[in-house]
Amino acid sequence: MDDTVTHGKSIDHGAAAHSRLAALAGVRVVSHWRMPLFRNGYALLASSTATSALGLFYWVLAARFYSAETVGLGSATLSAMLLLSGISQLGLNSVLVRFVPIAGGKTSRLVGYAYLINITLGVLASSIFLLGLDRWAPSLSYLRSSAGWQIAFIAATAAWGIFALQDSALTGLRQAMWVPLKNTAFAISKIILLVVLAGSFQAIGIFASWNLPVLVLLLPINWLIFTRLIPRHTPMSVEQSSSVTSRVIARFISGKYPGSLLFQASTTLLPIMVTN
């Protein structure tokens, strides 16, 4: 009888300890969630996880519904677009994450100038790429087969840069909760379009399914950023916002941009090299 009572008490103590630990863990999760740093981190982690899984599913479906040649050329085309877009972003994605939180009244101008620089360089870089296509990517010569393809490629390169910079702007505004929603909507939309276009539009299916959702999402997300989130952004002191100068930003980019560019090239150059 004594052993039974003792055993029962130990079980009760163990259950109570387990309950306390669970309650403590719950409190810790809630406290983390209330802190912008951890909340943004969890949101970005969720975005990366969802888009990676859906991206894998996208290419599985592409291999199922499209020919091997079409998938290869489509992958190389998107890789070229992403590489040129990365070059055109000039490291401004990191700039927005770093300086938007302290930009104060300069936030709209900072984001706007980042967009403008990206669009300008995107158009320039993609135009140069198309002009020298026979030299560095002859397998993608179909991009110069018509004015429609050339315009579409240039526009897609510039648009993708803005689409990527939106994530950085949202993160800098401490509103990264919108990032997984935006990117998941993009990933699901491109999967649906990939299948829909697989029948009669094989030649443009992969490129169009990737870029049409980008164009559709640009307007509402930028409306959200400029008309809702930036005006509600916590104002900083004059001393903090005055520290965001072009010289400071240029020095920041000079250290960050080369590394990010090499990282981008390490993943986007391979499909282009394989097709050639």
Tab-separated table of C-alpha atoms in Angstrom:
chain	number	residue	atom	x	y	z
A	1	MET	CA	0.000	0.000	0.000
A	2	ASP	CA	2.800	2.447	0.911
A	3	ASP	CA	4.574	1.703	-2.338
A	4	THR	CA	1.368	2.352	-4.274
A	5	VAL	CA	0.794	5.687	-2.531
A	6	THR	CA	4.418	6.722	-3.050
A	7	HIS	CA	4.219	5.768	-6.710
A	8	GLY	CA	0.991	7.713	-7.092
A	9	LYS	CA	2.533	10.793	-5.509
A	10	SER	CA	5.560	10.590	-7.786
A	11	ILE	CA	3.242	10.420	-10.793
A	12	ASP	CA	1.351	13.463	-9.532
A	13	HIS	CA	4.599	15.359	-8.981
A	14	GLY	CA	5.800	14.380	-12.449
A	15	ALA	CA	2.554	15.494	-14.050
A	16	ALA	CA	2.666	18.775	-12.162
A	17	ALA	CA	6.269	19.371	-13.234
A	18	HIS	CA	5.348	18.580	-16.806
A	19	SER	CA	2.425	21.013	-16.638
A	20	ARG	CA	4.683	23.738	-15.246
A	21	LEU	CA	7.203	23.174	-18.015
A	22	ALA	CA	4.467	23.269	-20.648
A	23	ALA	CA	3.060	26.468	-19.176
A	24	LEU	CA	6.545	27.996	-19.068
A	25	ALA	CA	7.142	27.027	-22.704
A	26	GLY	CA	3.802	28.530	-23.670
A	27	VAL	CA	4.629	31.772	-21.891
A	28	ARG	CA	7.999	31.877	-23.629
A	29	VAL	CA	6.424	31.339	-27.065
A	30	VAL	CA	3.874	34.075	-26.406
A	31	SER	CA	6.586	36.453	-25.188
A	32	HIS	CA	8.661	35.692	-28.297
A	33	TRP	CA	5.653	36.281	-30.525
A	34	ARG	CA	5.068	39.697	-28.982
A	35	MET	CA	8.614	40.804	-29.775
A	36	PRO	CA	8.971	42.156	-33.351
A	37	LEU	CA	12.415	40.584	-33.770
A	38	PHE	CA	11.248	37.034	-33.044
A	39	ARG	CA	7.860	37.495	-34.743
A	40	ASN	CA	9.528	38.699	-37.944
A	41	GLY	CA	12.023	35.846	-37.742
A	42	TYR	CA	9.276	33.240	-37.406
A	43	ALA	CA	7.375	34.822	-40.301
A	44	LEU	CA	10.421	34.753	-42.593
A	45	LEU	CA	11.149	31.153	-41.581
A	46	ALA	CA	7.551	30.192	-42.410
A	47	SER	CA	7.841	31.982	-45.762
A	48	SER	CA	11.049	30.165	-46.693
A	49	THR	CA	9.623	26.789	-45.658
A	50	ALA	CA	6.362	27.234	-47.573
A	51	THR	CA	7.931	28.611	-50.750
A	52	SER	CA	10.636	25.931	-50.783
A	53	ALA	CA	8.097	23.117	-50.477
A	54	LEU	CA	5.747	24.635	-53.042
A	55	GLY	CA	8.689	25.432	-55.322
A	56	LEU	CA	9.741	21.781	-55.302
A	57	PHE	CA	6.167	20.787	-56.126
A	58	TYR	CA	6.151	23.351	-58.966
A	59	TRP	CA	9.146	21.767	-60.695
A	60	VAL	CA	7.808	18.244	-60.137
A	61	LEU	CA	4.641	19.282	-61.975
A	62	ALA	CA	6.693	21.030	-64.656
A	63	ALA	CA	8.583	17.799	-65.305
A	64	ARG	CA	5.254	15.968	-65.496
A	65	PHE	CA	3.385	18.316	-67.851
A	66	TYR	CA	6.207	19.778	-69.991
A	67	SER	CA	8.921	18.253	-72.145
A	68	ALA	CA	12.458	17.925	-70.815
A	69	GLU	CA	13.734	20.526	-73.289
A	70	THR	CA	11.029	23.014	-72.296
A	71	VAL	CA	11.749	22.532	-68.596
A	72	GLY	CA	15.485	22.974	-69.170
A	73	LEU	CA	15.110	26.151	-71.212
A	74	GLY	CA	12.456	27.484	-68.842
A	75	SER	CA	14.689	26.904	-65.841
A	76	ALA	CA	17.645	28.568	-67.556
A	77	THR	CA	15.515	31.544	-68.603
A	78	LEU	CA	14.229	32.072	-65.071
A	79	SER	CA	17.744	31.666	-63.706
A	80	ALA	CA	19.026	34.353	-66.073
A	81	MET	CA	16.175	36.628	-65.035
A	82	LEU	CA	16.881	36.060	-61.324
A	83	LEU	CA	20.611	36.633	-61.803
A	84	LEU	CA	20.062	39.905	-63.670
A	85	SER	CA	17.501	40.946	-61.089
A	86	GLY	CA	19.986	40.216	-58.292
A	87	ILE	CA	22.604	42.313	-60.043
A	88	SER	CA	20.083	45.135	-60.487
A	89	GLN	CA	19.006	45.149	-56.852
A	90	LEU	CA	22.481	46.452	-56.008
A	91	GLY	CA	22.238	45.057	-52.474
A	92	LEU	CA	19.287	47.349	-51.767
A	93	ASN	CA	17.336	44.472	-50.228
A	94	SER	CA	19.793	44.493	-47.331
A	95	VAL	CA	19.703	48.295	-47.261
A	96	LEU	CA	15.941	48.283	-46.699
A	97	VAL	CA	16.183	45.759	-43.889
A	98	ARG	CA	18.998	47.720	-42.251
A	99	PHE	CA	17.852	51.329	-42.675
A	100	VAL	CA	14.039	51.356	-42.940
A	101	PRO	CA	13.656	50.844	-39.160
A	102	ILE	CA	15.561	54.103	-38.515
A	103	ALA	CA	14.619	56.092	-41.624
A	104	GLY	CA	11.686	57.897	-40.004
A	105	GLY	CA	10.208	60.445	-42.409
A	106	LYS	CA	12.656	59.310	-45.094
A	107	THR	CA	11.122	55.840	-45.326
A	108	SER	CA	8.936	56.505	-48.378
A	109	ARG	CA	11.808	58.094	-50.262
A	110	LEU	CA	14.205	55.315	-49.284
A	111	VAL	CA	11.859	52.582	-50.550
A	112	GLY	CA	10.904	54.622	-53.626
A	113	TYR	CA	14.522	55.276	-54.610
A	114	ALA	CA	15.342	51.594	-54.107
A	115	TYR	CA	12.530	50.692	-56.509
A	116	LEU	CA	13.614	53.301	-59.044
A	117	ILE	CA	17.254	52.198	-59.002
A	118	ASN	CA	16.230	48.574	-59.350
A	119	ILE	CA	13.912	49.251	-62.301
A	120	THR	CA	16.535	51.342	-64.096
A	121	LEU	CA	19.326	48.816	-63.615
A	122	GLY	CA	16.979	45.909	-64.359
A	123	VAL	CA	16.017	47.335	-67.731
A	124	LEU	CA	19.658	48.161	-68.512
A	125	ALA	CA	21.080	44.786	-67.404
A	126	SER	CA	18.449	42.703	-69.195
A	127	SER	CA	18.831	44.772	-72.379
A	128	ILE	CA	22.596	44.240	-72.368
A	129	PHE	CA	22.044	40.537	-71.723
A	130	LEU	CA	19.745	40.267	-74.741
A	131	LEU	CA	22.160	42.178	-76.953
A	132	GLY	CA	25.003	39.780	-76.114
A	133	LEU	CA	22.867	36.668	-75.939
A	134	ASP	CA	24.775	34.867	-78.698
A	135	ARG	CA	27.983	35.279	-76.731
A	136	TRP	CA	27.056	34.178	-73.174
A	137	ALA	CA	23.815	32.194	-73.529
A	138	PRO	CA	23.202	31.059	-77.121
A	139	SER	CA	20.806	28.349	-75.943
A	140	LEU	CA	18.390	31.125	-74.945
A	141	SER	CA	18.430	32.728	-78.384
A	142	TYR	CA	14.651	32.296	-78.608
A	143	LEU	CA	14.378	35.337	-76.306
A	144	ARG	CA	15.375	37.452	-79.312
A	145	SER	CA	13.002	35.724	-81.704
A	146	SER	CA	10.369	38.439	-81.285
A	147	ALA	CA	9.859	41.865	-79.767
A	148	GLY	CA	7.246	40.332	-77.458
A	149	TRP	CA	9.760	37.985	-75.855
A	150	GLN	CA	12.309	40.766	-75.417
A	151	ILE	CA	9.818	43.136	-73.799
A	152	ALA	CA	8.472	40.362	-71.577
A	153	PHE	CA	11.955	39.380	-70.379
A	154	ILE	CA	13.005	42.963	-69.642
A	155	ALA	CA	9.744	43.744	-67.845
A	156	ALA	CA	9.886	40.503	-65.847
A	157	THR	CA	13.454	41.218	-64.695
A	158	ALA	CA	12.508	44.669	-63.435
A	159	ALA	CA	9.252	43.450	-61.860
A	160	TRP	CA	10.929	40.562	-60.047
A	161	GLY	CA	13.383	42.997	-58.447
A	162	ILE	CA	10.507	45.041	-57.022
A	163	PHE	CA	8.788	41.847	-55.890
A	164	ALA	CA	11.930	40.823	-53.982
A	165	LEU	CA	12.490	44.289	-52.509
A	166	GLN	CA	8.957	44.227	-51.126
A	167	ASP	CA	9.984	41.457	-48.721
A	168	SER	CA	12.850	43.587	-47.448
A	169	ALA	CA	10.628	46.649	-47.102
A	170	LEU	CA	8.046	44.671	-45.125
A	171	THR	CA	10.774	43.238	-42.914
A	172	GLY	CA	12.289	46.664	-42.303
A	173	LEU	CA	8.850	47.997	-41.396
A	174	ARG	CA	8.576	45.151	-38.862
A	175	GLN	CA	5.630	43.784	-40.771
A	176	ALA	CA	7.189	40.523	-41.945
A	177	MET	CA	3.933	38.702	-41.188
A	178	TRP	CA	2.826	39.781	-44.661
A	179	VAL	CA	5.815	38.083	-46.313
A	180	PRO	CA	4.649	34.434	-46.004
A	181	LEU	CA	1.129	35.431	-47.097
A	182	LYS	CA	2.462	37.217	-50.180
A	183	ASN	CA	4.972	34.535	-51.147
A	184	THR	CA	2.594	31.639	-50.510
A	185	ALA	CA	-0.035	33.312	-52.703
A	186	PHE	CA	2.631	33.685	-55.392
A	187	ALA	CA	3.747	30.057	-55.097
A	188	ILE	CA	0.203	28.657	-55.279
A	189	SER	CA	-0.759	30.936	-58.173
A	190	LYS	CA	2.216	29.929	-60.282
A	191	ILE	CA	1.459	26.229	-59.717
A	192	ILE	CA	-2.119	26.715	-60.901
A	193	LEU	CA	-1.012	28.679	-63.965
A	194	LEU	CA	1.694	26.111	-64.750
A	195	VAL	CA	-0.941	23.386	-65.097
A	196	VAL	CA	-3.480	25.594	-66.888
A	197	LEU	CA	-0.945	26.711	-69.502
A	198	ALA	CA	0.512	23.252	-70.038
A	199	GLY	CA	-1.960	22.356	-72.774
A	200	SER	CA	-1.839	24.921	-75.572
A	201	PHE	CA	0.870	27.234	-74.246
A	202	GLN	CA	3.856	24.959	-73.683
A	203	ALA	CA	6.322	27.463	-75.128
A	204	ILE	CA	5.451	30.208	-72.634
A	205	GLY	CA	3.902	28.182	-69.821
A	206	ILE	CA	6.838	28.128	-67.384
A	207	PHE	CA	7.882	31.741	-67.937
A	208	ALA	CA	4.319	33.078	-67.837
A	209	SER	CA	3.251	31.024	-64.814
A	210	TRP	CA	6.230	32.378	-62.858
A	211	ASN	CA	5.856	36.037	-63.792
A	212	LEU	CA	2.144	36.751	-64.171
A	213	PRO	CA	1.478	36.298	-60.416
A	214	VAL	CA	4.341	38.725	-59.726
A	215	LEU	CA	2.715	41.423	-61.842
A	216	VAL	CA	-0.669	40.839	-60.192
A	217	LEU	CA	0.735	41.019	-56.647
A	218	LEU	CA	2.904	44.110	-57.154
A	219	LEU	CA	0.069	46.636	-57.003
A	220	PRO	CA	-1.783	45.493	-53.838
A	221	ILE	CA	1.411	44.887	-51.862
A	222	ASN	CA	2.836	48.291	-52.780
A	223	TRP	CA	-0.506	49.903	-51.953
A	224	LEU	CA	-0.277	48.228	-48.543
A	225	ILE	CA	3.321	49.376	-48.017
A	226	PHE	CA	2.944	53.014	-49.071
A	227	THR	CA	-0.577	53.827	-47.900
A	228	ARG	CA	-0.901	51.738	-44.749
A	229	LEU	CA	2.353	50.454	-43.305
A	230	ILE	CA	4.756	53.346	-43.904
A	231	PRO	CA	2.378	55.979	-42.443
A	232	ARG	CA	1.974	53.780	-39.357
A	233	HIS	CA	5.701	53.139	-39.120
A	234	THR	CA	7.081	54.139	-35.726
A	235	PRO	CA	8.614	57.609	-36.132
A	236	MET	CA	12.269	57.869	-35.227
A	237	SER	CA	14.110	60.772	-33.700
A	238	VAL	CA	15.716	63.384	-35.931
A	239	GLU	CA	19.150	62.123	-34.896
A	240	GLN	CA	18.363	58.577	-36.002
A	241	SER	CA	16.783	59.456	-39.349
A	242	SER	CA	19.524	61.956	-40.132
A	243	SER	CA	22.069	59.138	-39.922
A	244	VAL	CA	20.527	57.548	-43.035
A	245	THR	CA	22.612	59.294	-45.683
A	246	SER	CA	23.670	58.276	-49.176
A	247	ARG	CA	27.282	57.992	-48.009
A	248	VAL	CA	26.352	55.629	-45.168
A	249	ILE	CA	24.209	53.533	-47.504
A	250	ALA	CA	26.945	53.396	-50.155
A	251	ARG	CA	29.479	52.210	-47.578
A	252	PHE	CA	27.033	49.553	-46.400
A	253	ILE	CA	26.396	48.355	-49.972
A	254	SER	CA	30.111	48.172	-50.781
A	255	GLY	CA	30.583	45.523	-48.127
A	256	LYS	CA	27.341	43.619	-48.625
A	257	TYR	CA	26.724	43.626	-52.371
A	258	PRO	CA	29.728	41.573	-53.611
A	259	GLY	CA	28.974	38.713	-51.247
A	260	SER	CA	25.256	38.630	-52.033
A	261	LEU	CA	26.028	38.752	-55.750
A	262	LEU	CA	28.370	35.770	-55.530
A	263	PHE	CA	25.760	33.843	-53.553
A	264	GLN	CA	23.129	34.641	-56.184
A	265	ALA	CA	25.447	33.569	-58.997
A	266	SER	CA	26.261	30.271	-57.272
A	267	THR	CA	22.641	29.142	-57.679
A	268	THR	CA	21.473	30.888	-60.863
A	269	LEU	CA	24.473	30.356	-63.158
A	270	LEU	CA	24.339	26.547	-63.063
A	271	PRO	CA	21.159	26.032	-65.161
A	272	ILE	CA	22.466	28.526	-67.747
A	273	MET	CA	25.807	26.681	-67.924
A	274	VAL	CA	24.088	23.304	-68.268
A	275	THR	CA	21.885	24.425	-71.170
A	276	ASN	CA	24.966	25.717	-72.965
